[in-house]
Structures are given as C-alpha cells and as structure tokens.
mmCIF file of N, CA and C and ligand atoms in Angstrom:
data_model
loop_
_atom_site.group_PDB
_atom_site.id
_atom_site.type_symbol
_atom_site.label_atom_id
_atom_site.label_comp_id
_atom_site.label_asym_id
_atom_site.label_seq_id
_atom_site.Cartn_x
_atom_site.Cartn_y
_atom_site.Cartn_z
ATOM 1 N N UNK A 106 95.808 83.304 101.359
ATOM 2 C CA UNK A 106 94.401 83.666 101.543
ATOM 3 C C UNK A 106 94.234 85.172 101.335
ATOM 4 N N UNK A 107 93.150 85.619 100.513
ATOM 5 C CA UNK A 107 92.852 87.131 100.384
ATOM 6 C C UNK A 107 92.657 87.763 101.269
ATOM 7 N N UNK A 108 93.324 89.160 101.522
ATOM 8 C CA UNK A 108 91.901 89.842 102.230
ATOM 9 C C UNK A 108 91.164 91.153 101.551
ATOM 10 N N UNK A 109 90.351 90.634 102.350
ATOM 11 C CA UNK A 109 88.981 91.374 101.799
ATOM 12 C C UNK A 109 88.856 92.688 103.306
ATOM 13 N N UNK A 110 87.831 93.884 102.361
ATOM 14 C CA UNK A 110 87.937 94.910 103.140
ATOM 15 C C UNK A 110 86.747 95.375 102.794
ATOM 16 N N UNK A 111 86.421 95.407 104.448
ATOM 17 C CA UNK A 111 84.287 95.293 104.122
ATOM 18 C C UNK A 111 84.142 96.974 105.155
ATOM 19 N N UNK A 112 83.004 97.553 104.743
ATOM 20 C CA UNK A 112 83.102 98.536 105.762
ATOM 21 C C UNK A 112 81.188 98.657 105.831
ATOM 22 N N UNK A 113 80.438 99.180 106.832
ATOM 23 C CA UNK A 113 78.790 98.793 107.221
ATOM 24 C C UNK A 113 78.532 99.908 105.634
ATOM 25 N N UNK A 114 77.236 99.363 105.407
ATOM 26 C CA UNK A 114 76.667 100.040 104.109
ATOM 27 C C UNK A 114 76.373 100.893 104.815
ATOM 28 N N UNK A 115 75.584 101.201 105.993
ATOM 29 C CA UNK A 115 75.289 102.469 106.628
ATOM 30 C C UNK A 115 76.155 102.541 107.678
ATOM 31 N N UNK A 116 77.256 103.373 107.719
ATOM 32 C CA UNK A 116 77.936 103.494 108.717
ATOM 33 C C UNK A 116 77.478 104.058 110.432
ATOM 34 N N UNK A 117 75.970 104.696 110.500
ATOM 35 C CA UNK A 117 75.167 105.077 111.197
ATOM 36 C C UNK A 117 74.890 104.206 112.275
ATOM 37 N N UNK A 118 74.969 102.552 111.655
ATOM 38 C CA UNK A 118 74.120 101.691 112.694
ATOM 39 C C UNK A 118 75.296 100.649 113.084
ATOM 40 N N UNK A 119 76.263 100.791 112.046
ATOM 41 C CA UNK A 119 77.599 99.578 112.184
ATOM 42 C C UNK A 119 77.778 99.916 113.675
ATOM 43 N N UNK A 120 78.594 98.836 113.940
ATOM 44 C CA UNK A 120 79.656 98.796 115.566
ATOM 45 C C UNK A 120 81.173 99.661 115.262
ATOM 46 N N UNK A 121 81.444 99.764 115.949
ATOM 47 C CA UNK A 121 83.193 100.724 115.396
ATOM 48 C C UNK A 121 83.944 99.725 114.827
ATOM 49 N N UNK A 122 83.347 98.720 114.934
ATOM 50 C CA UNK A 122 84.638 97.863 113.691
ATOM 51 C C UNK A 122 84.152 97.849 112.169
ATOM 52 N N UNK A 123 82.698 97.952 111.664
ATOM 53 C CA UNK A 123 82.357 97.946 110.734
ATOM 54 C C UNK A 123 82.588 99.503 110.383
ATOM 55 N N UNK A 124 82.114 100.430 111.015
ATOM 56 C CA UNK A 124 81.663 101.629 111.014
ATOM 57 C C UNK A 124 83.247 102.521 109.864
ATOM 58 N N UNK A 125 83.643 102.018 111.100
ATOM 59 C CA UNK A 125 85.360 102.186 110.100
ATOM 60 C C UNK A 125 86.198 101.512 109.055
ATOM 61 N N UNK A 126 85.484 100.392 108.704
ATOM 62 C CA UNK A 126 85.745 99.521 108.131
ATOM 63 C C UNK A 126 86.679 98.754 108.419
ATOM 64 N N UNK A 127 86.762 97.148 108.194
ATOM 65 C CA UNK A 127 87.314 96.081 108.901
ATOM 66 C C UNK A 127 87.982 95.123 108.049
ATOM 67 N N UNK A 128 89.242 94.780 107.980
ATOM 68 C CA UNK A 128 90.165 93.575 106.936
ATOM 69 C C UNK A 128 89.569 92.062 107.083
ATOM 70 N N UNK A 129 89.645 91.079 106.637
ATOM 71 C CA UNK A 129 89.249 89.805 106.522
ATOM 72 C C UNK A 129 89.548 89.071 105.714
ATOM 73 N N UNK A 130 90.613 88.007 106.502
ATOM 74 C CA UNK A 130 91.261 87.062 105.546
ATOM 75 C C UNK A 130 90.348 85.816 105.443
ATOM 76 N N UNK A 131 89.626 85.655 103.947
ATOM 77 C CA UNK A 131 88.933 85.086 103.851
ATOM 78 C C UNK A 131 89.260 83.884 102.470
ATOM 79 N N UNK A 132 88.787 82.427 103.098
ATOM 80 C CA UNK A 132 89.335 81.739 101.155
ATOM 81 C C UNK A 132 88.340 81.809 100.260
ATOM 82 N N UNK A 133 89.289 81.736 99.204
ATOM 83 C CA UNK A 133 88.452 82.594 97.991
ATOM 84 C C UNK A 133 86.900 81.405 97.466
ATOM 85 N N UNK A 134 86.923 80.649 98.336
ATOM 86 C CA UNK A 134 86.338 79.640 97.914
ATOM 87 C C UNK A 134 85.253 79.960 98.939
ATOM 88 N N UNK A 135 84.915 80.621 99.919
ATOM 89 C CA UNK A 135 83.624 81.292 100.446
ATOM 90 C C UNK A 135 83.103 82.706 99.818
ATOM 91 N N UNK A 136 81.703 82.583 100.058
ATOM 92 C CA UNK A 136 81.021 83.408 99.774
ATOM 93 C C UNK A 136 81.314 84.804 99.891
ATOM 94 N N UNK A 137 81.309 85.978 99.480
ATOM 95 C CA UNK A 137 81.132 87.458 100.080
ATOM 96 C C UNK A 137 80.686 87.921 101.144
ATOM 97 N N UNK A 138 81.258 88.083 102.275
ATOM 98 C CA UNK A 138 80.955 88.446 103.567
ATOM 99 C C UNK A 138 79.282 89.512 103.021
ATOM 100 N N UNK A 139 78.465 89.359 104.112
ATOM 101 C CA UNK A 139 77.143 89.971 103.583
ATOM 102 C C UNK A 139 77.240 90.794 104.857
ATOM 103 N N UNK A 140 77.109 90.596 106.101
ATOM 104 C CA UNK A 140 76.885 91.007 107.192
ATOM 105 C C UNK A 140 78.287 91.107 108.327
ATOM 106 N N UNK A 141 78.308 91.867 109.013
ATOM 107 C CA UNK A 141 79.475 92.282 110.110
ATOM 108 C C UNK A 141 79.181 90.779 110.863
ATOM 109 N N UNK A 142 80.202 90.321 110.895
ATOM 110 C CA UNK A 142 80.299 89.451 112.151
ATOM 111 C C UNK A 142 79.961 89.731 113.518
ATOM 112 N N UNK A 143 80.423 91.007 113.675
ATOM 113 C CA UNK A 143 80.231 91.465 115.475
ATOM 114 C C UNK A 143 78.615 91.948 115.543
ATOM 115 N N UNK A 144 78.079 92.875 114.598
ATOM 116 C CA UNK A 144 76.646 93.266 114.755
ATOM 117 C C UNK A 144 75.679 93.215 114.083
ATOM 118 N N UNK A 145 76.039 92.491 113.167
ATOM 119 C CA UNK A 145 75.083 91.685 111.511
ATOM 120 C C UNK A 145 74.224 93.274 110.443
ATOM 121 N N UNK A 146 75.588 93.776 111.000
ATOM 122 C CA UNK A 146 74.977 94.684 110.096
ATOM 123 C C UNK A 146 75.204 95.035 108.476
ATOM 124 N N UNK A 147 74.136 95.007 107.483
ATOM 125 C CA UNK A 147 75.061 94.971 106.105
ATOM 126 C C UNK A 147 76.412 95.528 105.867
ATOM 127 N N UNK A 148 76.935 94.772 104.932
ATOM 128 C CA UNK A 148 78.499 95.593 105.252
ATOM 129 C C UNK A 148 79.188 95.217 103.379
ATOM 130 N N UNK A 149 79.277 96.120 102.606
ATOM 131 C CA UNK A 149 80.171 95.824 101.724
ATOM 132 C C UNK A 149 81.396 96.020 101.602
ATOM 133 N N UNK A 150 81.388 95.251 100.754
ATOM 134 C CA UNK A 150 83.242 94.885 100.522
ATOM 135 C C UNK A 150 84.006 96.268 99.692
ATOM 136 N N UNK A 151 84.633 96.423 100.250
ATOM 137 C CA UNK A 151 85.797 97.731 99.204
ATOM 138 C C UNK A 151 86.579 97.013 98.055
ATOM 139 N N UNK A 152 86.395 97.926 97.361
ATOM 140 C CA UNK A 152 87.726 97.615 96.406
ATOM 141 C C UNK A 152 88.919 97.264 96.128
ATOM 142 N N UNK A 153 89.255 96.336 96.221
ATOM 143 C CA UNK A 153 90.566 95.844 96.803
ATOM 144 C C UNK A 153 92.003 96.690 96.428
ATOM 145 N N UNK A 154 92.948 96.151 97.338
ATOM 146 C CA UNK A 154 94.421 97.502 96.282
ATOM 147 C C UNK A 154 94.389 98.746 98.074
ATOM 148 N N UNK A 155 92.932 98.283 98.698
ATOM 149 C CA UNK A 155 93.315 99.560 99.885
ATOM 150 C C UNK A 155 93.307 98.723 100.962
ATOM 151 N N UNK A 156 94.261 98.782 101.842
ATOM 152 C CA UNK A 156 94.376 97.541 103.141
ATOM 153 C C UNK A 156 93.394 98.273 104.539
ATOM 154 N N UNK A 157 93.438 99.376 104.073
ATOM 155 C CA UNK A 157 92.229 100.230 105.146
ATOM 156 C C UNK A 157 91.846 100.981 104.391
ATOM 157 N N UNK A 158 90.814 101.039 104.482
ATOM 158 C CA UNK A 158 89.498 101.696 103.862
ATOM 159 C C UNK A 158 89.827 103.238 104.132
ATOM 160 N N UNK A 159 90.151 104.632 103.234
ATOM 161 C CA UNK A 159 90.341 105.752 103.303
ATOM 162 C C UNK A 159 89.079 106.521 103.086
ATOM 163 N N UNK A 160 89.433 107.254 103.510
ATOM 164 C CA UNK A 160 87.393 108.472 103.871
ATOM 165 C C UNK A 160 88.332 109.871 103.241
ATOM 166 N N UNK A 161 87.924 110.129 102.154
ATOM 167 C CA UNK A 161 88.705 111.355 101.427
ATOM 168 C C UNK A 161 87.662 112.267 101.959
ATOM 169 N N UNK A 162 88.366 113.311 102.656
ATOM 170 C CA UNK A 162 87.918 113.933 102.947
ATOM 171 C C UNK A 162 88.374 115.592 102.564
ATOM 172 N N UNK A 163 87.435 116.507 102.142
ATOM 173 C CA UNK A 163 87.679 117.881 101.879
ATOM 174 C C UNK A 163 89.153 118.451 101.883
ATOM 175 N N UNK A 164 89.701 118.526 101.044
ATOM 176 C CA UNK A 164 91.078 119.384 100.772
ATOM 177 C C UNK A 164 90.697 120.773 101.358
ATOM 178 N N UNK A 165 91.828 121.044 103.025
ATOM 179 C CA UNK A 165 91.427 122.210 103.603
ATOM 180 C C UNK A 165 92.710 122.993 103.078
ATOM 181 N N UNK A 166 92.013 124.500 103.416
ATOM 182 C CA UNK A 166 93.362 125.488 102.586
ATOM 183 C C UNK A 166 94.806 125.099 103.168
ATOM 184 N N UNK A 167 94.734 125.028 104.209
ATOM 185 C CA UNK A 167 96.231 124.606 105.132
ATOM 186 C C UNK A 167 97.046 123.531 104.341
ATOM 187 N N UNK A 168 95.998 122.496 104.680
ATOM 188 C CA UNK A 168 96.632 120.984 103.958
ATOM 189 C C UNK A 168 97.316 121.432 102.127
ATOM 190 N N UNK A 169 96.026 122.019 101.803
ATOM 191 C CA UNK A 169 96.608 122.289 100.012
ATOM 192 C C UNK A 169 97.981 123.360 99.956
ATOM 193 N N UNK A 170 97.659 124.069 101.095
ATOM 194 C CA UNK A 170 98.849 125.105 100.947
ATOM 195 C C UNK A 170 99.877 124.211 101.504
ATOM 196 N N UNK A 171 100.439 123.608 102.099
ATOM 197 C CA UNK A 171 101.109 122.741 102.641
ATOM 198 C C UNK A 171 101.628 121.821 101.777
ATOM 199 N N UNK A 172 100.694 121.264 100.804
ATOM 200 C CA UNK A 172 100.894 120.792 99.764
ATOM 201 C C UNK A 172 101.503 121.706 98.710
ATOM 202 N N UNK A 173 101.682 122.690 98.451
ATOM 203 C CA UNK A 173 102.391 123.669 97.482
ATOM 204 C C UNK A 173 101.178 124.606 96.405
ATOM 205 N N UNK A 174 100.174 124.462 96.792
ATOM 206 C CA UNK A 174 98.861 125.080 95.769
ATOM 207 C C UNK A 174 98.401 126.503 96.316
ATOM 208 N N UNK A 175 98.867 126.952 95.614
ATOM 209 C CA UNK A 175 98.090 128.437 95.563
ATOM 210 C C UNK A 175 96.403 128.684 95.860
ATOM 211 N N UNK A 176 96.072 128.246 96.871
ATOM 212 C CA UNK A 176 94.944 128.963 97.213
ATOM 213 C C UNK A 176 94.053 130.584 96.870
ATOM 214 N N UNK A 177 93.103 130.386 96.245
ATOM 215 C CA UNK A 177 92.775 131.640 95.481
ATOM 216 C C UNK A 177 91.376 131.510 96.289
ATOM 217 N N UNK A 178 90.736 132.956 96.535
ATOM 218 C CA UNK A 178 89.391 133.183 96.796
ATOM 219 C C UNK A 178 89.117 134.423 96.154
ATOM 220 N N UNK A 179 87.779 133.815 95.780
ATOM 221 C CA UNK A 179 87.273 135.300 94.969
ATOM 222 C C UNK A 179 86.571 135.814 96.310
ATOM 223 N N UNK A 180 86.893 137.373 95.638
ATOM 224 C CA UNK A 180 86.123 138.097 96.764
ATOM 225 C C UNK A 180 84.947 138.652 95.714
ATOM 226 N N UNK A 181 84.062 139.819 96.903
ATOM 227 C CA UNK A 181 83.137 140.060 96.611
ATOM 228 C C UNK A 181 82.993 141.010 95.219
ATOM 229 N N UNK A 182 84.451 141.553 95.150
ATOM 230 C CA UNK A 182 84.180 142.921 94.573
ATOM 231 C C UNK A 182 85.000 142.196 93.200
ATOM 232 N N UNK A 183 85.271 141.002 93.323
ATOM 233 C CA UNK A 183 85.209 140.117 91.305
ATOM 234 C C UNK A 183 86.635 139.918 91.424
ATOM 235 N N UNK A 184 87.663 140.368 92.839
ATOM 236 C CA UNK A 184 88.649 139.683 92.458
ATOM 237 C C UNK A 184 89.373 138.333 93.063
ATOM 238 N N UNK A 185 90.487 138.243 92.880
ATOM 239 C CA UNK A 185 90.934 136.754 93.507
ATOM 240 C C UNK A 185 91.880 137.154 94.530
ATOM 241 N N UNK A 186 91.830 136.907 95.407
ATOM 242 C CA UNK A 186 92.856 137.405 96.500
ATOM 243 C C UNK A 186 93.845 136.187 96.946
ATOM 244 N N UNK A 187 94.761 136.124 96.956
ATOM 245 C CA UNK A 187 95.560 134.897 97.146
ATOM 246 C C UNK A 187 95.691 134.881 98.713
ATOM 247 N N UNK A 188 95.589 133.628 99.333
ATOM 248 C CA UNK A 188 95.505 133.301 100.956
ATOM 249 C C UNK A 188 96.483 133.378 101.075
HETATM 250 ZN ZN1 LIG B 1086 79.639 95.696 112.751
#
C-alpha cells in the first residue's frame, strides 16, 4: 500500500498534524485524500520520493559556513568583506 504525504493547504488553520504535514497509507484504488481527517481542513498531497514533508528554509551564514561556502557581504563602501 502507498503512502501518501498530505500537508493543510493553509497551514494557518490545519491542527498540528496537518499543519506539519502527515503520512497515509492509503490503496491506490481510493480517491485523493481532500481533507485532514482530524480537522477537515483542505490538505494537499506532496510529492512523493519525501516520507516527511521538508520546509526549506533560508541558508543562514553559520549553516553555509559550516557547510564549507565562503560567505561574502558587500559593504557599503563597494567592497566584499569575507565573514
Ligand atoms: Zn488537520
């Protein structure tokens, strides 16, 4: 049986299980989950290939430097100052 990975279209009004998005082993022979089970709130399905739903969020200088990337900021006076 598949699962499927639904998360609330507006994450604003979901319950914390939609809100964050939620797995569901469902047969392929039912419909597309439309609504959260727990608070009927619209909820689409993710793209499958992710078993939890990831929220990419902003590459901070730490994390990238951490990661090995040269962090550059221009300053005011036109040059690049390395962090
Ligand atoms: Zn919900």
């Amino acid at each position: 049986m598949p699962t499927y990975s639904y998360i609330a279209e507006d994450p604003e009004k979901g319950c914390p299980a939609c809100r964050r998005g939620f797995d569901l082993r469902r047969p392929l022979s039912r419909p597309a989950l439309e609504s959260c089970p727990l608070c009927k709130q619209p909820v689409k399905k993710l793209i499958s290939g992710f078993n939890t739903p990831k929220i990419t969020k902003p590459l901070s200088v730490s994390d990238a430097k951490a990661a090995g990337f040269t962090i550059l900021e221009k300053r005011c006076d036109g040059n690049y100052e390395k962090l």
